[in-house]
Amino acid sequence: MRLFIFLLAGLLSEHSSAQTAQLAEDHKPLAFVPGESLSYRFHYGLINAAEAKITVKESRKNSDWIIDAEGKSTGAFSWFFKVDDHYRSQINHTTGLPNYFLRDIQEGGYKLHQDYSFNQSDSSVTAIAFKGKNDPKQTLHKLQGAVYDMVSGIYALRNIAFDELAIGDTVSVPIFMDEEWFDLQAVFAGNETVKWNGQKWSCALIHPVIQTGRIWRNPDDLSVYITNDDNRIPLLASTRILFGSIKMELTNASGLRSPLEFAPN
């Protein structure tokens, strides 16, 4: 599942200081609804490396929506690096901002649990985290304003009206991850037509802001294609890295807010 976060967020732990435009807060309704389910397949070079499924559902306790994301390594890739990750973001169904976030991952011999409770009214997060069998550590973080977790932050990108942007414009989503606050940034690179599932689709192309050198050679080595319809689904993503290439592709989409709209031939 880290591959999913890696591709869509540009390796979120790589912080950037570039100047960006602020994410608009008035794009309503949200581009997704309860009942939506998206499935993805990941390739490392020619190897099928992992699969992920992301679902949106209503909370049984209140009016919040829950975004569940699960990812597992597959096939030969699991032989040398097994992945079993679970992310959950509980969001306000109107603003899309999170009230609660859970991250429970097992990757190789690495295990991490994170439990965040957000208080958006006073811009604070209570975080409980531990690695492996270590004792949990609780910390309180005061932030600069409203903030997303790593899953709701990626979904916040789906609410951006890319057709109102000019090529080269940069959007910014405030993220709280690994007990730190920073901006997830993406540069709009225009519109492209891509082929998926036997049809041609009009997509917005964005390049999440990344740091070159350690993993990437060029600042545009990470590309994400988001459908230019009311759903704004991440359809394809790919990246060239110093030690190979990774590709993500949508394999199934159901329960969407609106029918998918493919580009006319």
C-alpha positions as a LaTeX table, in Angstrom:
\begin{tabular}{lrrr}
\hline
Residue & $x$ (\AA) & $y$ (\AA) & $z$ (\AA) \\
\hline
Met1 & 0.00 & 0.00 & 0.00 \\
Arg2 & 2.94 & 2.31 & 0.50 \\
Leu3 & 3.30 & 2.13 & $-3.31$ \\
Phe4 & $-0.11$ & 3.80 & $-3.58$ \\
Ile5 & 0.89 & 6.62 & $-1.24$ \\
Phe6 & 4.30 & 6.78 & $-2.92$ \\
Leu7 & 2.82 & 7.35 & $-6.36$ \\
Leu8 & $-0.04$ & 9.69 & $-5.55$ \\
Ala9 & 1.68 & 11.79 & $-2.92$ \\
Gly10 & 5.18 & 11.91 & $-4.29$ \\
Leu11 & 6.75 & 10.17 & $-1.30$ \\
Leu12 & 5.06 & 12.34 & 1.32 \\
Ser13 & 8.01 & 12.23 & 3.69 \\
Glu14 & 9.97 & 14.33 & 1.18 \\
His15 & 9.08 & 17.85 & 2.35 \\
Ser16 & 9.24 & 20.76 & $-0.10$ \\
Ser17 & 9.46 & 24.51 & 0.39 \\
Ala18 & 8.14 & 25.66 & $-3.01$ \\
Gln19 & 5.60 & 28.50 & $-3.09$ \\
Thr20 & 2.11 & 27.32 & $-4.06$ \\
Ala21 & $-1.46$ & 28.43 & $-4.42$ \\
Gln22 & $-3.78$ & 27.38 & $-1.61$ \\
Leu23 & $-6.27$ & 24.57 & $-2.05$ \\
Ala24 & $-9.73$ & 25.96 & $-2.68$ \\
Glu25 & $-12.19$ & 25.15 & 0.11 \\
Asp26 & $-15.46$ & 25.84 & $-1.73$ \\
His27 & $-15.53$ & 22.99 & $-4.26$ \\
Lys28 & $-18.69$ & 21.15 & $-3.21$ \\
Pro29 & $-20.06$ & 18.56 & $-3.28$ \\
Leu30 & $-17.16$ & 16.18 & $-2.82$ \\
Ala31 & $-16.14$ & 14.22 & $-5.91$ \\
Phe32 & $-16.82$ & 10.89 & $-4.17$ \\
Val33 & $-19.71$ & 9.38 & $-2.22$ \\
Pro34 & $-20.33$ & 6.41 & 0.10 \\
Gly35 & $-20.47$ & 3.22 & $-1.91$ \\
Glu36 & $-17.53$ & 4.14 & $-4.12$ \\
Ser37 & $-14.89$ & 1.44 & $-4.56$ \\
Leu38 & $-11.63$ & 1.80 & $-6.49$ \\
Ser39 & $-9.18$ & $-1.04$ & $-7.15$ \\
Tyr40 & $-5.61$ & $-0.63$ & $-8.36$ \\
Arg41 & $-2.75$ & $-2.82$ & $-9.55$ \\
Phe42 & 0.92 & $-1.87$ & $-9.17$ \\
His43 & 3.82 & $-2.91$ & $-11.36$ \\
Tyr44 & 7.49 & $-2.72$ & $-10.47$ \\
Gly45 & 9.10 & $-2.98$ & $-13.87$ \\
Leu46 & 7.51 & $-6.06$ & $-15.45$ \\
Ile47 & 6.51 & $-7.56$ & $-12.08$ \\
Asn48 & 2.98 & $-7.37$ & $-10.68$ \\
Ala49 & 3.94 & $-6.08$ & $-7.25$ \\
Ala50 & 0.79 & $-5.20$ & $-5.31$ \\
Glu51 & $-2.93$ & $-4.57$ & $-5.32$ \\
Ala52 & $-4.94$ & $-1.95$ & $-3.43$ \\
Lys53 & $-8.61$ & $-1.31$ & $-2.79$ \\
Ile54 & $-10.12$ & 1.94 & $-1.52$ \\
Thr55 & $-13.73$ & 2.17 & $-0.40$ \\
Val56 & $-15.92$ & 4.97 & 0.92 \\
Lys57 & $-18.74$ & 4.25 & 3.35 \\
Glu58 & $-20.95$ & 5.99 & 5.90 \\
Ser59 & $-20.04$ & 5.81 & 9.57 \\
Arg60 & $-22.48$ & 3.87 & 11.73 \\
Lys61 & $-21.91$ & 6.26 & 14.65 \\
Asn62 & $-22.35$ & 9.73 & 13.12 \\
Ser63 & $-22.60$ & 11.62 & 9.84 \\
Asp64 & $-18.92$ & 11.14 & 8.97 \\
Trp65 & $-17.71$ & 9.22 & 5.94 \\
Ile66 & $-14.97$ & 6.59 & 6.20 \\
Ile67 & $-12.30$ & 6.03 & 3.56 \\
Asp68 & $-10.75$ & 2.58 & 3.93 \\
Ala69 & $-7.59$ & 1.76 & 1.97 \\
Glu70 & $-5.97$ & $-1.68$ & 2.00 \\
Gly71 & $-2.95$ & $-2.85$ & 0.09 \\
Lys72 & $-1.16$ & $-6.18$ & $-0.20$ \\
Ser73 & 1.87 & $-7.39$ & $-2.11$ \\
Thr74 & 1.18 & $-10.10$ & $-4.67$ \\
Gly75 & 2.88 & $-12.99$ & $-6.42$ \\
Ala76 & 6.65 & $-13.18$ & $-6.61$ \\
Phe77 & 7.02 & $-9.74$ & $-5.05$ \\
Ser78 & 5.70 & $-11.14$ & $-1.75$ \\
Trp79 & 8.49 & $-13.70$ & $-1.66$ \\
Phe80 & 11.12 & $-11.12$ & $-0.86$ \\
Phe81 & 9.05 & $-8.18$ & 0.47 \\
Lys82 & 5.61 & $-8.87$ & 1.94 \\
Val83 & 3.27 & $-5.91$ & 2.38 \\
Asp84 & 0.00 & $-5.85$ & 4.34 \\
Asp85 & $-1.16$ & $-2.25$ & 4.94 \\
His86 & $-4.38$ & $-0.71$ & 6.21 \\
Tyr87 & $-5.31$ & 2.98 & 6.28 \\
Arg88 & $-8.57$ & 4.51 & 7.52 \\
Ser89 & $-9.61$ & 8.15 & 7.35 \\
Gln90 & $-12.85$ & 9.31 & 8.96 \\
Ile91 & $-13.85$ & 12.62 & 7.37 \\
Asn92 & $-16.47$ & 15.32 & 7.68 \\
His93 & $-18.87$ & 14.56 & 4.82 \\
Thr94 & $-19.17$ & 18.25 & 3.91 \\
Thr95 & $-15.61$ & 19.60 & 4.16 \\
Gly96 & $-13.66$ & 16.39 & 3.56 \\
Leu97 & $-11.43$ & 17.23 & 6.55 \\
Pro98 & $-10.50$ & 14.29 & 8.80 \\
Asn99 & $-11.67$ & 13.73 & 12.36 \\
Tyr100 & $-9.78$ & 10.47 & 12.83 \\
Phe101 & $-6.99$ & 8.59 & 11.04 \\
Leu102 & $-5.61$ & 5.07 & 11.46 \\
Arg103 & $-2.48$ & 3.65 & 9.85 \\
Asp104 & $-1.51$ & 0.03 & 10.51 \\
Ile105 & 1.22 & $-1.26$ & 8.22 \\
Gln106 & 3.44 & $-4.34$ & 7.94 \\
Glu107 & 6.15 & $-4.14$ & 5.29 \\
Gly108 & 8.84 & $-6.76$ & 5.38 \\
Gly109 & 9.92 & $-6.84$ & 9.02 \\
Tyr110 & 8.76 & $-3.28$ & 9.65 \\
Lys111 & 5.55 & $-2.65$ & 11.62 \\
Leu112 & 4.02 & 0.75 & 12.40 \\
His113 & 0.76 & 1.82 & 14.04 \\
Gln114 & $-0.48$ & 5.42 & 14.04 \\
Asp115 & $-3.72$ & 6.69 & 15.55 \\
Tyr116 & $-4.58$ & 10.39 & 15.03 \\
Ser117 & $-7.53$ & 12.29 & 16.51 \\
Phe118 & $-8.05$ & 15.66 & 14.79 \\
Asn119 & $-9.63$ & 18.71 & 16.38 \\
Gln120 & $-10.11$ & 20.96 & 13.37 \\
Ser121 & $-11.75$ & 23.73 & 15.43 \\
Asp122 & $-8.57$ & 24.44 & 17.41 \\
Ser123 & $-6.09$ & 23.09 & 14.81 \\
Ser124 & $-4.67$ & 20.30 & 16.93 \\
Val125 & $-3.93$ & 16.60 & 16.57 \\
Thr126 & $-3.55$ & 14.00 & 19.32 \\
Ala127 & $-1.24$ & 11.31 & 17.98 \\
Ile128 & $-0.63$ & 7.81 & 19.34 \\
Ala129 & 2.12 & 5.87 & 17.56 \\
Phe130 & 4.38 & 2.88 & 18.06 \\
Lys131 & 6.68 & 0.67 & 16.03 \\
Gly132 & 6.74 & $-3.12$ & 16.34 \\
Lys133 & 6.31 & $-4.17$ & 19.96 \\
Asn134 & 7.40 & $-0.83$ & 21.44 \\
Asp135 & 5.15 & 0.98 & 23.91 \\
Pro136 & 2.70 & 3.52 & 22.43 \\
Lys137 & 3.70 & 7.17 & 22.65 \\
Gln138 & 1.06 & 9.91 & 22.82 \\
Thr139 & 1.81 & 13.47 & 21.68 \\
Leu140 & $-0.24$ & 16.64 & 21.14 \\
His141 & 0.46 & 18.82 & 18.11 \\
Lys142 & $-0.73$ & 22.40 & 17.57 \\
Leu143 & $-0.93$ & 23.23 & 13.88 \\
Gln144 & $-1.27$ & 26.33 & 11.69 \\
Gly145 & $-4.82$ & 25.63 & 10.53 \\
Ala146 & $-7.05$ & 22.94 & 9.06 \\
Val147 & $-5.10$ & 19.88 & 7.97 \\
Tyr148 & $-5.60$ & 16.51 & 6.22 \\
Asp149 & $-4.14$ & 13.08 & 6.87 \\
Met150 & $-2.32$ & 11.25 & 4.08 \\
Val151 & $-5.47$ & 9.53 & 2.71 \\
Ser152 & $-7.98$ & 12.39 & 2.98 \\
Gly153 & $-5.27$ & 14.67 & 1.58 \\
Ile154 & $-5.00$ & 12.61 & $-1.59$ \\
Tyr155 & $-8.79$ & 12.59 & $-1.88$ \\
Ala156 & $-8.79$ & 16.37 & $-1.40$ \\
Leu157 & $-6.89$ & 16.60 & $-4.70$ \\
Arg158 & $-9.95$ & 15.05 & $-6.34$ \\
Asn159 & $-12.00$ & 18.11 & $-5.38$ \\
Ile160 & $-9.77$ & 20.55 & $-7.27$ \\
Ala161 & $-11.26$ & 22.04 & $-10.45$ \\
Phe162 & $-8.24$ & 21.54 & $-12.69$ \\
Asp163 & $-10.10$ & 23.12 & $-15.62$ \\
Glu164 & $-9.81$ & 26.44 & $-13.77$ \\
Leu165 & $-6.01$ & 26.20 & $-13.58$ \\
Ala166 & $-3.35$ & 27.29 & $-16.03$ \\
Ile167 & $-0.46$ & 25.03 & $-17.00$ \\
Gly168 & 2.26 & 25.45 & $-14.40$ \\
Asp169 & $-0.11$ & 26.37 & $-11.55$ \\
Thr170 & 0.66 & 24.59 & $-8.28$ \\
Val171 & $-1.92$ & 23.45 & $-5.74$ \\
Ser172 & $-1.20$ & 22.74 & $-2.11$ \\
Val173 & $-2.86$ & 20.48 & 0.46 \\
Pro174 & $-1.78$ & 20.73 & 4.14 \\
Ile175 & $-0.87$ & 17.26 & 5.47 \\
Phe176 & $-0.14$ & 15.86 & 8.94 \\
Met177 & 1.96 & 12.71 & 8.65 \\
Asp178 & 4.52 & 10.99 & 10.87 \\
Glu179 & 3.84 & 13.60 & 13.56 \\
Glu180 & 4.80 & 16.46 & 11.24 \\
Trp181 & 2.91 & 19.11 & 9.26 \\
Phe182 & 3.79 & 20.04 & 5.67 \\
Asp183 & 2.26 & 20.76 & 2.26 \\
Leu184 & 1.51 & 18.14 & $-0.37$ \\
Gln185 & 2.04 & 20.04 & $-3.62$ \\
Ala186 & 1.26 & 19.22 & $-7.23$ \\
Val187 & 1.92 & 21.07 & $-10.49$ \\
Phe188 & $-0.80$ & 21.07 & $-13.16$ \\
Ala189 & 0.80 & 20.07 & $-16.49$ \\
Gly190 & $-2.27$ & 20.32 & $-18.74$ \\
Asn191 & $-4.73$ & 17.81 & $-20.16$ \\
Glu192 & $-3.92$ & 14.57 & $-21.97$ \\
Thr193 & $-5.90$ & 11.73 & $-23.49$ \\
Val194 & $-4.98$ & 8.30 & $-22.13$ \\
Lys195 & $-6.24$ & 4.85 & $-23.08$ \\
Trp196 & $-7.77$ & 2.65 & $-20.39$ \\
Asn197 & $-10.22$ & $-0.24$ & $-20.53$ \\
Gly198 & $-10.51$ & 0.00 & $-24.30$ \\
Gln199 & $-11.56$ & 3.66 & $-24.28$ \\
Lys200 & $-9.81$ & 7.02 & $-24.50$ \\
Trp201 & $-10.14$ & 9.24 & $-21.44$ \\
Ser202 & $-9.56$ & 12.95 & $-21.02$ \\
Cys203 & $-7.35$ & 13.41 & $-17.96$ \\
Ala204 & $-5.66$ & 16.19 & $-16.04$ \\
Leu205 & $-1.93$ & 15.50 & $-15.72$ \\
Ile206 & $-0.31$ & 16.54 & $-12.46$ \\
His207 & 3.24 & 16.20 & $-11.19$ \\
Pro208 & 3.46 & 15.97 & $-7.39$ \\
Val209 & 6.38 & 18.09 & $-6.19$ \\
Ile210 & 9.34 & 15.81 & $-5.43$ \\
Gln211 & 12.95 & 16.22 & $-4.41$ \\
Thr212 & 15.46 & 15.07 & $-7.00$ \\
Gly213 & 18.67 & 13.25 & $-6.19$ \\
Arg214 & 17.95 & 10.46 & $-3.74$ \\
Ile215 & 15.19 & 8.70 & $-5.72$ \\
Trp216 & 14.30 & 10.82 & $-8.75$ \\
Arg217 & 16.47 & 12.38 & $-11.46$ \\
Asn218 & 13.96 & 14.96 & $-12.73$ \\
Pro219 & 11.23 & 17.04 & $-11.02$ \\
Asp220 & 8.56 & 15.68 & $-13.39$ \\
Asp221 & 9.44 & 12.00 & $-12.98$ \\
Leu222 & 6.19 & 11.34 & $-11.09$ \\
Ser223 & 3.03 & 11.64 & $-13.18$ \\
Val224 & $-0.59$ & 11.18 & $-12.09$ \\
Tyr225 & $-3.57$ & 11.20 & $-14.49$ \\
Ile226 & $-6.94$ & 12.23 & $-13.01$ \\
Thr227 & $-10.14$ & 11.90 & $-15.04$ \\
Asn228 & $-11.65$ & 15.15 & $-16.31$ \\
Asp229 & $-15.18$ & 14.34 & $-15.19$ \\
Asp230 & $-17.16$ & 14.90 & $-12.01$ \\
Asn231 & $-15.51$ & 11.90 & $-10.32$ \\
Arg232 & $-11.88$ & 13.04 & $-10.82$ \\
Ile233 & $-10.53$ & 9.52 & $-10.31$ \\
Pro234 & $-6.77$ & 8.80 & $-10.33$ \\
Leu235 & $-6.71$ & 6.61 & $-13.43$ \\
Leu236 & $-3.01$ & 6.00 & $-14.00$ \\
Ala237 & 0.23 & 6.94 & $-12.30$ \\
Ser238 & 3.83 & 6.23 & $-13.16$ \\
Thr239 & 7.27 & 7.18 & $-12.02$ \\
Arg240 & 10.84 & 6.73 & $-13.18$ \\
Ile241 & 13.19 & 6.25 & $-10.26$ \\
Leu242 & 16.92 & 5.71 & $-10.00$ \\
Phe243 & 16.47 & 1.94 & $-9.60$ \\
Gly244 & 13.63 & 1.18 & $-12.00$ \\
Ser245 & 10.05 & 2.21 & $-12.68$ \\
Ile246 & 6.70 & 1.87 & $-10.92$ \\
Lys247 & 3.27 & 2.05 & $-12.51$ \\
Met248 & $-0.20$ & 2.14 & $-11.00$ \\
Glu249 & $-3.38$ & 1.48 & $-12.98$ \\
Leu250 & $-7.05$ & 1.46 & $-12.07$ \\
Thr251 & $-8.55$ & $-2.01$ & $-12.49$ \\
Asn252 & $-12.11$ & $-1.41$ & $-11.30$ \\
Ala253 & $-14.38$ & 1.46 & $-10.29$ \\
Ser254 & $-17.91$ & 1.19 & $-8.91$ \\
Gly255 & $-20.41$ & 3.18 & $-6.86$ \\
Leu256 & $-19.26$ & 6.47 & $-8.39$ \\
Arg257 & $-20.98$ & 9.81 & $-7.89$ \\
Ser258 & $-21.37$ & 10.18 & $-11.67$ \\
Pro259 & $-20.93$ & 7.88 & $-14.68$ \\
Leu260 & $-17.41$ & 7.81 & $-16.05$ \\
Glu261 & $-17.06$ & 9.98 & $-19.14$ \\
Phe262 & $-14.61$ & 8.85 & $-21.80$ \\
Ala263 & $-13.22$ & 11.14 & $-24.49$ \\
Pro264 & $-14.85$ & 10.92 & $-27.94$ \\
Asn265 & $-12.63$ & 9.41 & $-30.63$ \\
\hline
\end{tabular}
